[in-house]
């Protein structure tokens, strides 16, 4: 998105913002379940209380109500990425149509169908379990803010039509600005049915309540500190006890996996967001947005933005911050330089909202992998399964990941487990210092491409040829 000269407005707009995730500050936040003290035994242990772990526990009980399921979470359910994201619940399992076409063209039609069914299943579960998470299936518009992006969106619309994918509509400048009015918008591609907007933390909390109601035992403030094989099953050590299980599903995402050989496949990166105060009726009229789709721009360093149930605007993305050595730490949750940059870009996009203030600023870790979409597998002789690497598009895809893990643990050949996407893995990231050096060169190259009509330099072309990438 085009940059404007820095003014006092962005800094002033941030002056009183709380440094906390807007979603997690909601008064609906439930009390934490007690930590595990002593030993537990179960059929299935789920490690991780984000979306992926919650869906795994819930679906396991729905498949077999007699199955004894325990879930442990290192802090509180939904406190990490599941309570900090933008609330874009997408059908795509491949981090967008373009990435799917580049990596799995032969099975993309199947992946799109499975993704659509997965989103339908999420909508059904929200209704069936009475989860109040502001679920709105309004779709998402990818907007062009530079001339070369207009051609890219047209090409993507043509490819979707050739694949017979419904609901993808190209919007010219007037049409996109009729939906959401910004002087920076040149065109758009509206996926009308493939994305829902949700309150992300309320979705996590609702899944927690649903799992508890089906008999899942949840222990919070209970990190799994060590995983080992134990007879025909596995054992997980926690600070004050142990869990013995026949099988375990590992939903650790950006955090270090208990299976150490998987750690090179994940590079934790940090993403940041702002939330505005509620817009007045006059401010809403100035920008439109009556149909309430989510939006993202088409740059390499992109922004994502959406309107909430109470008429605030969430504005996030652009910077992708990787720290040397990786790791997930509380001190990485805030990045004032990025907040100022995001605020500046916000008022470039919506100059008619001059004077609007931000109420919350926050960040969180993303489990980036080199192919931008999840990978799967088993360990400990098939007694442990994992799904990792959702790369910022996991609100919807984590439910699919849960089903894949349960299929793998059951030893079943299903439509999911037969996918090339499920049977293969991305390339791992190199060790430090090569990892940080490569990520730095990639980020610089992506910025240069954004500034040079989308033209990719030799470094990015080489990365493309190797199937490597870095994104959020």
XYZ file of C-alpha atoms in Angstrom:
472
model
C 0.000 0.000 0.000
C 1.332 3.439 -0.889
C 3.044 5.264 1.930
C 2.236 8.817 2.977
C 4.407 11.378 4.706
C 4.389 10.856 8.462
C 2.087 13.275 10.269
C 1.192 13.773 13.873
C -2.089 11.925 13.347
C -0.815 8.327 13.546
C 1.199 8.970 16.697
C -1.676 10.867 18.313
C -4.111 8.099 17.369
C -1.997 5.551 19.260
C -1.481 7.622 22.394
C -4.045 5.940 24.629
C -4.083 2.454 23.117
C -3.944 -0.479 25.548
C -1.092 -2.902 24.900
C -3.285 -5.979 25.014
C -5.161 -8.106 22.440
C -8.621 -6.631 21.942
C -10.251 -10.042 21.651
C -8.779 -11.426 24.884
C -9.961 -8.380 26.850
C -13.570 -9.411 26.256
C -15.550 -9.890 29.511
C -16.825 -13.225 28.152
C -13.381 -14.735 28.814
C -13.972 -17.893 30.882
C -12.127 -18.829 34.054
C -9.182 -21.159 33.563
C -9.500 -24.839 34.369
C -7.228 -26.103 37.174
C -3.715 -27.278 36.388
C -2.915 -30.994 36.399
C -1.499 -32.256 39.682
C -0.596 -35.944 39.790
C -1.004 -38.591 37.106
C -3.714 -38.903 34.463
C -4.591 -41.751 32.119
C -6.579 -41.467 28.886
C -7.068 -42.857 25.415
C -6.095 -39.624 23.636
C -3.998 -36.766 24.957
C -4.139 -33.478 23.053
C -1.196 -31.135 23.656
C -2.140 -27.518 22.973
C -5.275 -25.500 23.652
C -5.506 -23.429 20.480
C -7.905 -24.103 17.630
C -6.071 -27.183 16.374
C -6.035 -28.880 19.768
C -9.597 -27.877 20.600
C -10.962 -29.172 17.304
C -9.020 -32.411 17.768
C -10.471 -33.023 21.217
C -14.004 -32.098 20.153
C -14.020 -34.161 16.946
C -12.462 -37.143 18.741
C -15.414 -37.186 21.165
C -17.926 -36.669 18.357
C -16.447 -39.620 16.448
C -16.443 -41.830 19.551
C -18.291 -40.509 22.633
C -16.721 -43.282 24.738
C -13.188 -42.207 23.941
C -11.417 -40.809 27.000
C -9.814 -37.505 25.958
C -7.570 -35.138 27.918
C -6.287 -31.761 26.684
C -3.421 -29.875 28.317
C -2.579 -26.218 27.649
C 0.560 -24.432 28.816
C -1.268 -21.203 29.674
C -4.980 -20.636 28.961
C -7.095 -21.905 26.088
C -6.983 -19.483 23.167
C -4.403 -17.107 24.684
C -1.863 -17.366 21.849
C -2.521 -17.183 18.077
C -6.106 -18.401 18.459
C -6.990 -15.337 20.516
C -4.821 -12.793 18.694
C -5.545 -13.259 14.989
C -7.701 -11.160 12.679
C -10.681 -13.506 12.734
C -10.538 -14.496 9.028
C -11.920 -18.051 8.947
C -11.074 -19.174 5.411
C -12.049 -22.265 3.485
C -8.632 -22.378 1.823
C -6.377 -25.174 3.063
C -3.463 -23.992 0.906
C -2.978 -20.403 2.098
C -4.879 -19.079 -0.877
C -5.632 -20.133 -4.427
C -2.321 -18.896 -5.838
C -0.208 -20.934 -3.431
C -2.342 -24.004 -4.065
C -1.962 -23.647 -7.842
C 1.806 -23.321 -7.493
C 2.230 -26.370 -5.273
C -0.593 -28.890 -5.871
C -2.249 -28.057 -9.206
C -3.278 -31.651 -9.810
C -5.287 -31.961 -6.627
C -6.350 -28.347 -6.160
C -9.976 -29.062 -7.085
C -10.095 -31.705 -4.328
C -8.374 -29.384 -1.851
C -10.858 -26.614 -2.629
C -13.798 -28.986 -2.170
C -12.410 -30.301 1.128
C -11.813 -26.733 2.263
C -15.368 -25.693 1.446
C -16.721 -28.708 3.336
C -14.463 -27.861 6.258
C -15.797 -24.292 6.453
C -19.365 -25.627 6.249
C -18.555 -27.976 9.135
C -17.219 -25.065 11.208
C -20.394 -23.082 10.577
C -22.454 -26.138 11.526
C -20.485 -26.697 14.745
C -20.854 -23.041 15.739
C -24.626 -23.348 15.374
C -24.916 -26.827 16.889
C -22.915 -25.974 20.004
C -24.377 -22.494 20.366
C -20.978 -20.770 20.054
C -21.482 -16.999 20.187
C -18.478 -15.833 18.132
C -19.981 -13.230 15.751
C -19.770 -15.707 12.841
C -20.494 -13.849 9.562
C -19.913 -15.550 6.211
C -19.264 -12.303 4.367
C -16.288 -13.383 2.269
C -13.011 -11.560 1.662
C -11.867 -9.075 -0.960
C -8.224 -9.084 -2.051
C -7.601 -5.508 -3.176
C -5.066 -4.157 -5.645
C -3.273 -1.001 -4.527
C -0.680 -0.948 -7.330
C -1.245 -1.303 -11.107
C 0.583 -4.622 -11.458
C -1.675 -6.135 -8.805
C -4.751 -5.430 -10.955
C -3.417 -7.755 -13.650
C -2.532 -10.371 -11.039
C -6.071 -10.357 -9.631
C -7.576 -10.622 -13.135
C -5.365 -13.634 -13.843
C -6.342 -15.271 -10.553
C -10.037 -14.698 -11.331
C -9.554 -16.333 -14.755
C -7.775 -19.313 -13.172
C -10.592 -19.741 -10.640
C -13.137 -19.706 -13.471
C -11.166 -22.313 -15.426
C -11.169 -24.557 -12.349
C -14.917 -24.108 -11.984
C -14.576 -22.419 -8.594
C -17.722 -20.475 -7.798
C -17.939 -17.264 -5.820
C -14.788 -15.541 -7.134
C -15.759 -12.137 -8.588
C -13.374 -9.577 -10.084
C -14.212 -5.993 -9.129
C -12.949 -2.997 -11.066
C -11.999 0.243 -9.336
C -15.536 1.611 -9.117
C -16.984 -1.722 -7.976
C -14.460 -2.286 -5.202
C -14.793 1.291 -3.962
C -18.568 0.868 -3.926
C -18.012 -1.906 -1.385
C -15.314 -0.229 0.741
C -14.192 3.238 -0.213
C -10.473 3.925 -0.191
C -8.589 6.112 -2.655
C -5.847 3.461 -2.693
C -8.066 0.675 -4.111
C -7.655 -0.001 -7.838
C -9.457 -3.354 -8.133
C -10.500 -6.360 -6.076
C -11.175 -10.078 -6.160
C -14.094 -11.007 -3.927
C -14.320 -14.551 -2.609
C -17.966 -14.241 -1.636
C -18.504 -17.554 0.160
C -15.086 -18.909 1.114
C -14.328 -16.774 4.181
C -16.217 -16.021 7.389
C -15.455 -13.337 9.939
C -15.371 -14.430 13.585
C -14.476 -13.126 17.022
C -11.424 -15.391 17.316
C -11.188 -15.641 21.101
C -14.916 -16.344 21.473
C -14.564 -19.142 18.928
C -11.781 -20.712 21.019
C -13.729 -20.285 24.254
C -16.841 -21.746 22.643
C -14.910 -24.790 21.453
C -13.570 -25.200 24.988
C -17.088 -25.180 26.433
C -18.293 -27.625 23.784
C -15.409 -30.011 24.481
C -16.012 -29.864 28.231
C -19.711 -30.569 27.687
C -18.800 -33.776 25.815
C -16.558 -34.959 28.625
C -13.097 -33.793 27.552
C -10.942 -33.123 30.617
C -9.001 -29.879 30.170
C -6.042 -28.804 32.264
C -4.763 -25.256 31.815
C -1.447 -23.816 33.013
C -0.130 -27.322 32.294
C 2.652 -27.345 29.697
C 3.876 -30.658 28.369
C 7.588 -30.666 29.149
C 8.667 -34.053 27.754
C 7.172 -36.709 25.472
C 8.317 -40.323 25.452
C 7.111 -43.737 24.366
C 5.688 -45.787 27.224
C 4.827 -49.415 26.521
C 2.061 -49.457 23.892
C 1.405 -45.738 24.372
C 3.088 -42.469 25.279
C 3.813 -40.477 28.403
C 3.916 -36.694 28.702
C 5.532 -35.065 31.681
C 4.095 -31.825 33.070
C 5.403 -29.590 35.886
C 3.295 -31.326 38.543
C 2.330 -34.649 37.021
C 2.252 -36.982 34.054
C -0.265 -38.085 31.441
C -0.230 -41.643 30.123
C -2.136 -42.115 26.873
C -2.558 -44.591 24.050
C -2.159 -41.777 21.533
C -1.293 -38.089 21.523
C -2.117 -35.293 19.085
C 0.448 -32.497 19.085
C -1.028 -29.076 18.348
C 1.919 -26.938 19.410
C 2.084 -24.690 16.315
C 4.646 -21.864 16.828
C 5.953 -23.350 20.090
C 8.824 -25.883 20.055
C 7.482 -29.296 19.145
C 8.042 -32.170 21.592
C 9.270 -34.043 18.496
C 12.612 -32.296 18.073
C 13.189 -33.331 14.466
C 10.209 -31.148 13.484
C 11.601 -27.917 14.895
C 13.636 -26.922 11.802
C 10.417 -26.869 9.763
C 8.965 -23.945 11.749
C 10.233 -20.362 11.931
C 8.175 -18.427 14.487
C 7.482 -14.916 13.226
C 5.588 -12.071 14.822
C 2.629 -10.240 13.342
C 1.033 -7.096 14.793
C -2.383 -5.470 14.749
C -4.283 -2.363 15.802
C -7.949 -1.978 16.750
C -9.816 1.290 16.406
C -12.511 2.757 18.583
C -16.072 2.150 17.281
C -16.864 4.217 14.207
C -19.685 6.742 14.283
C -22.514 6.554 11.761
C -20.906 9.421 9.834
C -17.561 7.614 9.704
C -19.231 4.402 8.571
C -21.055 6.288 5.831
C -17.729 7.727 4.648
C -16.211 4.293 3.971
C -19.262 2.153 3.149
C -18.457 -1.485 4.067
C -22.158 -2.356 4.341
C -21.633 -5.980 3.263
C -18.824 -6.371 5.829
C -16.303 -8.544 3.925
C -12.800 -8.923 5.251
C -10.094 -7.319 3.138
C -6.398 -7.734 2.445
C -4.168 -6.001 -0.057
C -2.120 -7.872 -2.628
C 1.409 -6.753 -1.779
C 4.113 -9.116 -0.543
C 4.092 -7.097 2.678
C 0.326 -7.019 2.947
C -2.260 -5.605 5.322
C -5.394 -7.438 6.461
C -8.371 -5.543 7.821
C -11.960 -6.168 8.806
C -14.862 -4.569 10.612
C -16.105 -5.985 13.904
C -19.602 -6.529 15.245
C -19.401 -3.229 17.127
C -18.073 -1.283 14.093
C -14.397 -1.121 14.961
C -11.711 -1.703 12.335
C -8.951 -4.214 12.930
C -5.857 -3.311 10.906
C -2.883 -5.663 10.916
C -0.019 -7.216 9.000
C 2.663 -5.618 6.795
C 5.731 -6.281 8.962
C 6.845 -9.892 9.435
C 9.228 -9.822 12.382
C 11.615 -12.736 12.850
C 14.001 -12.803 15.820
C 17.403 -14.451 15.582
C 17.139 -17.988 16.890
C 13.362 -18.003 16.709
C 11.533 -18.612 19.942
C 8.252 -17.378 21.372
C 8.578 -14.837 24.174
C 6.259 -12.369 25.867
C 8.641 -9.476 25.179
C 8.132 -10.028 21.440
C 4.382 -9.356 21.704
C 4.823 -5.608 21.141
C 6.686 -3.640 18.491
C 6.070 0.122 18.698
C 7.818 0.856 15.384
C 5.362 -1.457 13.630
C 2.397 0.109 15.428
C 3.409 3.552 14.166
C 3.920 2.212 10.657
C 0.542 0.472 10.687
C -1.201 3.610 11.936
C 0.399 5.667 9.172
C -0.720 3.138 6.544
C -4.245 3.072 8.003
C -4.754 6.783 7.444
C -3.265 6.499 3.958
C -5.910 3.900 3.177
C -8.742 5.767 4.907
C -7.940 9.502 4.962
C -11.619 10.204 5.561
C -11.196 8.691 9.063
C -8.674 11.303 10.177
C -9.053 11.778 13.937
C -10.062 8.178 14.678
C -8.159 6.672 17.592
C -6.814 3.197 18.282
C -7.824 1.482 21.509
C -5.662 -1.682 21.407
C -2.294 -2.745 19.986
C -0.843 -6.249 20.156
C 1.172 -8.947 18.450
C 1.592 -12.685 18.435
C 3.584 -15.551 16.997
C 2.795 -17.356 13.743
C 4.017 -20.882 12.915
C 5.501 -20.128 9.511
C 6.731 -22.956 7.300
C 8.412 -22.695 3.918
C 5.378 -23.741 1.866
C 2.931 -21.440 3.743
C 0.425 -24.187 4.583
C 0.210 -26.964 7.139
C 2.109 -30.227 7.083
C 1.291 -33.442 8.912
C 2.746 -36.713 10.092
C 3.294 -39.195 12.895
C 6.034 -40.024 15.386
C 6.690 -42.548 18.145
C 5.629 -45.476 15.987
C 2.320 -43.890 14.981
C 1.279 -43.177 18.556
C 1.770 -39.412 18.121
C 0.431 -37.233 15.295
C 1.115 -33.601 14.489
C -0.211 -30.749 12.347
C 2.037 -27.694 12.049
C 2.851 -24.705 9.850
C -0.513 -23.044 9.225
C 1.395 -19.793 8.550
C -1.239 -17.300 9.616
C -4.240 -18.909 7.903
C -5.185 -21.435 10.549
C -8.532 -20.231 11.875
C -10.313 -22.554 9.459
C -7.560 -24.940 8.353
C -6.831 -26.118 11.904
C -10.109 -28.042 11.924
C -8.950 -29.916 8.813
C -5.612 -30.504 10.550
C -7.436 -32.012 13.505
C -9.234 -34.474 11.262
C -5.990 -35.433 9.530
C -4.315 -36.141 12.890
C -7.222 -38.305 14.034
C -7.183 -40.209 10.730
C -3.443 -40.810 11.050
C -3.724 -42.002 14.657
C -6.490 -44.400 13.625
C -4.290 -45.746 10.818
C -7.041 -44.974 8.315
C -6.602 -44.299 4.606
C -9.000 -41.481 3.902
C -9.519 -38.838 1.259
C -7.505 -36.549 3.513
C -4.547 -38.829 4.225
C -4.156 -39.724 0.524
C -3.519 -36.103 -0.439
C -0.050 -35.214 -1.702
C -0.278 -32.176 0.575
C -0.660 -34.487 3.569
C 1.912 -37.070 2.448
C 4.699 -34.554 1.785
C 6.539 -32.004 3.884
C 7.975 -28.569 3.174
C 11.684 -27.984 3.061
C 13.085 -27.199 6.508
C 14.600 -23.825 7.277
C 18.414 -23.858 7.577
C 20.086 -23.476 10.991
C 21.266 -20.131 12.337
C 22.888 -17.895 11.297
C 21.927 -18.902 7.735
C 18.227 -18.909 8.666
C 18.125 -15.276 9.788
C 20.377 -14.163 6.955
C 18.128 -15.846 4.387
C 14.964 -14.459 5.945
C 16.486 -10.977 5.964
C 17.441 -11.170 2.280
C 13.978 -12.516 1.440
C 12.223 -9.691 3.290
C 14.404 -7.095 1.554
C 13.680 -8.715 -1.802
C 9.933 -8.786 -1.136
C 9.995 -5.083 -0.312
C 11.916 -4.372 -3.506
C 9.363 -6.366 -5.518
C 6.511 -4.338 -4.013
C 8.314 -1.134 -5.001
C 9.188 -2.338 -8.522
C 5.918 -3.396 -10.059
C 5.986 -6.884 -8.575
C 9.190 -7.861 -10.391
C 10.937 -10.607 -8.460
C 14.713 -10.531 -8.266
C 17.034 -13.499 -8.764
C 16.890 -14.400 -5.069
C 13.095 -14.687 -5.061
C 13.113 -16.559 -8.371
C 15.585 -19.050 -6.913
C 13.401 -19.438 -3.817
C 10.379 -20.036 -6.045
C 12.246 -22.700 -7.998
C 13.182 -24.534 -4.790
C 9.680 -24.341 -3.357
C 10.877 -22.150 -0.504
C 9.148 -19.062 0.815
C 8.661 -16.831 3.787
C 5.267 -15.334 4.554
C 2.615 -14.834 7.227
